[in-house]
Short mmCIF file of C-alpha atoms in Angstrom, two decimals:
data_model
loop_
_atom_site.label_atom_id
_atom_site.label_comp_id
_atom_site.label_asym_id
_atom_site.label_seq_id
_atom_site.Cartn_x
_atom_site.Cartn_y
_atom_site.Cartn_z
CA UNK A 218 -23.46 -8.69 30.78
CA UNK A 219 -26.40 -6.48 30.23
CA UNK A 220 -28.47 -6.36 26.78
CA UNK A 221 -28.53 -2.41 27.33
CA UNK A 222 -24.88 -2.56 27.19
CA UNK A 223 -23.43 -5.40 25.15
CA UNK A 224 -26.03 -6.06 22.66
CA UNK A 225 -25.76 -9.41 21.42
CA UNK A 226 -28.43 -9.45 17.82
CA UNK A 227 -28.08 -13.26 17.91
CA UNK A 228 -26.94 -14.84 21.12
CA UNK A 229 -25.70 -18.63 20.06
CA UNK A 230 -25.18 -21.00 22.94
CA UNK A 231 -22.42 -22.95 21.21
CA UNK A 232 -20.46 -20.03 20.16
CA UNK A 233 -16.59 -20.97 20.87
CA UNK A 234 -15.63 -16.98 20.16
CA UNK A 235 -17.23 -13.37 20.32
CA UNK A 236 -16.27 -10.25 17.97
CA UNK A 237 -16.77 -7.18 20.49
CA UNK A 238 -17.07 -4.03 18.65
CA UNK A 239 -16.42 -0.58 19.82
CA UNK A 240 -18.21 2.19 18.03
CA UNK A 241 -16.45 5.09 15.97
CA UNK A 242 -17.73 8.58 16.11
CA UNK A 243 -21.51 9.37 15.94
CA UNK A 244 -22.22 5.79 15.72
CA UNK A 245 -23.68 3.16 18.04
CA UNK A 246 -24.13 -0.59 18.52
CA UNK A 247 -26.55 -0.18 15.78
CA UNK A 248 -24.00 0.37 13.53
CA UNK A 249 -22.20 -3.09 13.59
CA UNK A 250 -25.52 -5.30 14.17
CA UNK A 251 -25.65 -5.93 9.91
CA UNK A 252 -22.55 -8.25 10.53
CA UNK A 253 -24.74 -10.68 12.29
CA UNK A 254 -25.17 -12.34 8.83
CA UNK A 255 -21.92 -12.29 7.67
CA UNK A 256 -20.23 -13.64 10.96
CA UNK A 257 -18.56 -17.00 10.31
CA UNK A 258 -19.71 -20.33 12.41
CA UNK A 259 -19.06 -20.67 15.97
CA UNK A 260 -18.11 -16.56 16.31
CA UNK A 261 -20.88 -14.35 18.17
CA UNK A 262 -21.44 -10.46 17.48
CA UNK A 263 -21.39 -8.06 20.36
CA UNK A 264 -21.44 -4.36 20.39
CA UNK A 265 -20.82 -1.87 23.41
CA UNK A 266 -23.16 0.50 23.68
CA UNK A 267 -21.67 3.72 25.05
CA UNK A 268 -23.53 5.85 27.67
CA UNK A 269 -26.16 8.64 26.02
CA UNK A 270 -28.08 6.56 23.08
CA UNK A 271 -29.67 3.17 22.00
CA UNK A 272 -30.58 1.17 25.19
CA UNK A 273 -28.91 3.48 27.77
CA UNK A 274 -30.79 6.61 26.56
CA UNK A 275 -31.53 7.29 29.85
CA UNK A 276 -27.99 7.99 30.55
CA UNK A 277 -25.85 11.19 30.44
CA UNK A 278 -22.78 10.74 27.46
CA UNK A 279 -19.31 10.65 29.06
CA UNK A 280 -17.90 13.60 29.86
CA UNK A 281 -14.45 12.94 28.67
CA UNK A 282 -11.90 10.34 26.85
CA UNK A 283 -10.97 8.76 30.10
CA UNK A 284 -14.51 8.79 31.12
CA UNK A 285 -15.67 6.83 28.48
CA UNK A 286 -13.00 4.18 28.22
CA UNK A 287 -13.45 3.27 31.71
CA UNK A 288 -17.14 3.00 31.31
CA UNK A 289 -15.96 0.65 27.84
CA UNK A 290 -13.54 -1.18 30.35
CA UNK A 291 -15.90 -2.19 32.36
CA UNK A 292 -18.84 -3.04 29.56
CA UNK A 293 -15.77 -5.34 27.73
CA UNK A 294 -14.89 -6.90 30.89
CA UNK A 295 -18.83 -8.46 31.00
CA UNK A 296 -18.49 -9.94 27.85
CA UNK A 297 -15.07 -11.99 28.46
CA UNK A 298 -16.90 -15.55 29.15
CA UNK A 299 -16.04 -16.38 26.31
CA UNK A 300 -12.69 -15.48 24.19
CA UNK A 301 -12.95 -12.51 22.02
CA UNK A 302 -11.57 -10.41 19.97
CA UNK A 303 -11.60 -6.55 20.26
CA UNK A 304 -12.54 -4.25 17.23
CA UNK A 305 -12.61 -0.72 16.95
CA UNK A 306 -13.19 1.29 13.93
CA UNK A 307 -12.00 4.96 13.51
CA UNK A 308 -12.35 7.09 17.26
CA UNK A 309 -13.57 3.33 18.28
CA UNK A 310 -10.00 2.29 17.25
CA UNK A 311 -8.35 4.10 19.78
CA UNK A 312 -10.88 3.06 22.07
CA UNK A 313 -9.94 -0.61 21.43
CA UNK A 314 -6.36 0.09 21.90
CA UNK A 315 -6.57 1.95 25.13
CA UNK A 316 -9.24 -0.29 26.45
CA UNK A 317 -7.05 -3.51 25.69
CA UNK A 318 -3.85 -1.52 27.40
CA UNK A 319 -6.36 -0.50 30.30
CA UNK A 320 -6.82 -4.56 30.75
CA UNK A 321 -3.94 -5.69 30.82
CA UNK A 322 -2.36 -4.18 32.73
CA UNK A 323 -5.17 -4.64 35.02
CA UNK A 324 -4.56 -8.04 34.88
CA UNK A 325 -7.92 -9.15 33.09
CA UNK A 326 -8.65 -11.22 30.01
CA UNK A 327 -7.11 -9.47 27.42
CA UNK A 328 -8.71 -10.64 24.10
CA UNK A 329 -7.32 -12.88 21.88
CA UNK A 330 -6.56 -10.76 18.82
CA UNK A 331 -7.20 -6.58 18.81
CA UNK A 332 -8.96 -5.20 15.37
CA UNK A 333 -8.26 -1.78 14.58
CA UNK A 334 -10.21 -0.27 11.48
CA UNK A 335 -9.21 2.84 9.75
CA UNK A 336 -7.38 4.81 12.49
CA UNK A 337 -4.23 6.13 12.80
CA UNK A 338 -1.54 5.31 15.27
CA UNK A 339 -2.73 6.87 18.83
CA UNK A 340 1.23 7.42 19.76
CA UNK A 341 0.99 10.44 17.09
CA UNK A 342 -1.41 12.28 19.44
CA UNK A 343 -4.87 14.72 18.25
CA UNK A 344 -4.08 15.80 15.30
CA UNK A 345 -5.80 18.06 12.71
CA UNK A 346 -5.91 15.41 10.35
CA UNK A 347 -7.82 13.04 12.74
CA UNK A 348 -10.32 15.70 13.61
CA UNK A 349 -13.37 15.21 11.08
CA UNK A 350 -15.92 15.89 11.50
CA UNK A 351 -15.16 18.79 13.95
CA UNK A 352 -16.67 21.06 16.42
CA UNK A 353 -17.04 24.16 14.42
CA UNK A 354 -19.38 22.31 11.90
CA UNK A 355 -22.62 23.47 11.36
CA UNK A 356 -25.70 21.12 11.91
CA UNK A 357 -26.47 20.94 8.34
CA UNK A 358 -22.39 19.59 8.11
CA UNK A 359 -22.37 17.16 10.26
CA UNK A 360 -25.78 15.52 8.98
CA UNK A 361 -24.12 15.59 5.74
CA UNK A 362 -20.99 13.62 6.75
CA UNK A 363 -23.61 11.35 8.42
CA UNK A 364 -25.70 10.87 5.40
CA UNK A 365 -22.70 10.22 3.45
CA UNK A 366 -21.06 7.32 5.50
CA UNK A 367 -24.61 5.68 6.27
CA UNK A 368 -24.91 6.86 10.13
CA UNK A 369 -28.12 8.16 9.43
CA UNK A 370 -31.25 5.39 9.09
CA UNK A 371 -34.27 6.61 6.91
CA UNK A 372 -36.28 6.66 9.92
CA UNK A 373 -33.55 8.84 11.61
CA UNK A 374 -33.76 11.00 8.12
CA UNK A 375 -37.48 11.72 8.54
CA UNK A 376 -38.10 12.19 12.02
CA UNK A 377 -36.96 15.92 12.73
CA UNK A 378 -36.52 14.99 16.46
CA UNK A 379 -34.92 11.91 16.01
CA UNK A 380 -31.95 14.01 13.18
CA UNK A 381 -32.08 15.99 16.42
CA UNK A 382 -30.83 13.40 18.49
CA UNK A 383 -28.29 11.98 16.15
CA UNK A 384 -26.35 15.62 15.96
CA UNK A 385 -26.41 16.01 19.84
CA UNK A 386 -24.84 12.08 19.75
CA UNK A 387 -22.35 13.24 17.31
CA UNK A 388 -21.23 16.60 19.07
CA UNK A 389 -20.88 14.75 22.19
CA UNK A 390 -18.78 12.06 20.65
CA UNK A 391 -17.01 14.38 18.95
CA UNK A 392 -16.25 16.17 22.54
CA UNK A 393 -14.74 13.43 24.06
CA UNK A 394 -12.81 12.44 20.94
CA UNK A 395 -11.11 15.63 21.03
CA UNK A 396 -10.63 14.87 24.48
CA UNK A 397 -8.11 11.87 23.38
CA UNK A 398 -4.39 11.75 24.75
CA UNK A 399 -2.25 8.38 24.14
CA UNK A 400 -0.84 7.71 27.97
CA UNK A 401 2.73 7.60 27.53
CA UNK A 402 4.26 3.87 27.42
CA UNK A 403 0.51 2.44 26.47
CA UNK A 404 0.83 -0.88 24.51
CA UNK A 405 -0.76 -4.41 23.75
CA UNK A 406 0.87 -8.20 23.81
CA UNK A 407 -2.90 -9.22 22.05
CA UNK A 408 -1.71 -9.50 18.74
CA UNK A 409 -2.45 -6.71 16.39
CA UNK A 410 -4.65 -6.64 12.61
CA UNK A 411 -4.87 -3.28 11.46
CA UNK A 412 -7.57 -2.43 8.29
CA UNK A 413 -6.65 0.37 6.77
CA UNK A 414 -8.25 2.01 2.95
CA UNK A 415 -6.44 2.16 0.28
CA UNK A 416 -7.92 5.74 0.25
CA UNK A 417 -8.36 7.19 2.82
CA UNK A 418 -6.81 10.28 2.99
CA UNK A 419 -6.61 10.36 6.65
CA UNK A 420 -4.22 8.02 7.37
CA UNK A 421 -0.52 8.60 7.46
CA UNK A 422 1.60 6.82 5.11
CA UNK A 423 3.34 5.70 7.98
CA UNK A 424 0.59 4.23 10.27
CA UNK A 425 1.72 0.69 9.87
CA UNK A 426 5.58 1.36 11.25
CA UNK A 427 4.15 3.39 13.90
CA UNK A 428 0.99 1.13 15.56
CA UNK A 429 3.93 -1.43 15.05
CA UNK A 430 5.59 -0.04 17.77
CA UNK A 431 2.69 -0.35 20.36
CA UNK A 432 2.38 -4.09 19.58
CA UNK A 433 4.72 -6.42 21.43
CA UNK A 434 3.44 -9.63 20.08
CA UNK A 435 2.41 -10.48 16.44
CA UNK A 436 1.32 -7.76 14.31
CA UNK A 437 -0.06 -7.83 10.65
CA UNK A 438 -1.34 -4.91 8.73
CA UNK A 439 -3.96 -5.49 5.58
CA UNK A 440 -5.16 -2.91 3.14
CA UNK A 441 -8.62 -3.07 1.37
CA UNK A 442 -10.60 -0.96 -1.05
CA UNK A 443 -12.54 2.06 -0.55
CA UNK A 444 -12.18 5.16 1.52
CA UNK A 445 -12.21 5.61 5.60
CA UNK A 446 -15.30 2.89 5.49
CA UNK A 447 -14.09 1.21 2.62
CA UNK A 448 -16.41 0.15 -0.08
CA UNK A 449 -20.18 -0.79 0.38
CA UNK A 450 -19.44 -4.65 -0.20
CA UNK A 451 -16.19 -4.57 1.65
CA UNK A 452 -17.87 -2.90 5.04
CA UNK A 453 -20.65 -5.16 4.83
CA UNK A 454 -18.42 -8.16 4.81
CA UNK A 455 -15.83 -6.68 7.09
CA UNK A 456 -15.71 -9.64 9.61
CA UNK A 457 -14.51 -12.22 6.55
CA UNK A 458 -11.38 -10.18 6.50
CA UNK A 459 -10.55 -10.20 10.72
CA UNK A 460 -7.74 -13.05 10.62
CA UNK A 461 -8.76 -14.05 14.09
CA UNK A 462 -12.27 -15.06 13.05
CA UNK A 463 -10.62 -17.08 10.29
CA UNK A 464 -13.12 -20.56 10.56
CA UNK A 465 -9.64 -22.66 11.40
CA UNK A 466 -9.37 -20.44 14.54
CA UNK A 467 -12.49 -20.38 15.63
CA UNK A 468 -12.09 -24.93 15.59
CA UNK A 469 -8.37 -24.82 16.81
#
């Protein structure tokens, strides 16, 4: 397990489980590492950092959907010494999902419970609806939607080069996103939480029924205020509300 790759903000040698997070769409491991406060005793915080920003700068961003997920495979696999459970908000939902799949039926440690946050069933395909932002945004567009759902640091905000950075990050993610194709007969045994907002406008009425149908163990579906990142106080706390991480779990 590299640091470059699975950053761990607070590595804790007595931890008996560890919450790997998969980032959503412009975002990075930087984006989950707030939770480090909020996670509850004995549970560790790790989150992937994709190829193209943070520590693996150095890198060139994946090409494609499949590209990527084998890349997450692999970075997931490093970080199974201990048992975990897989989140993925938004894009980084579907990346959880396929990345579990691609496990098991690899025959690897498939985590113990499979998170996904504010993303719609990946059986429906691409669709218009799950496109935002999208490639025919202008720069000034996309910094906006960053702005708005708190991608963007202030010291991202005030650094021209750095803003630069974040947009080529977010066209690039938003590339291989719209590079995403469900592989026909995909599905978990982990069981399943899915987080969904209350409203958000993006997800289909229907998204429970359907991700149902890609889990064939236990499944459970929760709704919480707010929007596609939910409220302030209810993103910031998000971990309190992943059932797996529940403190008797985490002793039993």
């Amino acid at each position: 397990m590299q640091d470059t790759i699975v950053v761990r903000p607070r590595q804790l040698p007595t931890a008996s489980k560890r919450l790997v997070c998969l980032g959503f769409c412009g975002g990075g491991a930087g984006s989950y590492l707030a939770w480090v406060d909020v996670m509850p005793p004995g549970a560790e915080l790790a989150a992937v950092c994709y190829p193209g920003r943070e520590g693996r700068f150095a890198e060139d961003c994946a090409r494609d959907w499949d590209e990527l997920a084998e890349d997450a495979v692999a970075a997931v696999l490093s970080a199974t010494d201990l048992p975990y459970v897989l989140f993925g908000h938004s894009m980084g939902g579907w990346m959880a999902f396929d990345v579990a799949a691609r496990i098991e039926e690899q025959g690897g440690p498939a985590p113990e419970s499979l998170v996904i946050s504010s993303a719609n069933a990946p059986s429906r395909g691409l669709t218009v609806q799950d496109m935002f932002p999208a490639q025919h945004n202008s720069d000034d567009e996309l910094m906006d939607w960053m702005k708005t759902f708190g991608l963007m640091p202030e010291h991202v905000l005030g650094d021209p080069d750095l803003s630069e950075i974040a947009l080529e990050l977010m066209r690039a993610d938003i590339r291989v996103r719209d590079s995403f194709h469900h592989r026909t007969g995909a599905t978990v045994s982990a069981p399943l939480q899915v987080l969904t907002g209350a409203a958000d406008e993006v997800i289909d009425p229907r998204t429970a029924q359907q991700w149902r149908k890609l889990a064939t163990g236990r499944f459970r579906h929760d709704v919480l205020p707010g929007g596609h990142f939910y409220t302030p106080e209810v993103w910031q706390s998000l971990p309190s509300r992943i059932a797996a991480l529940d403190a008797g779990s985490l002793t039993g």
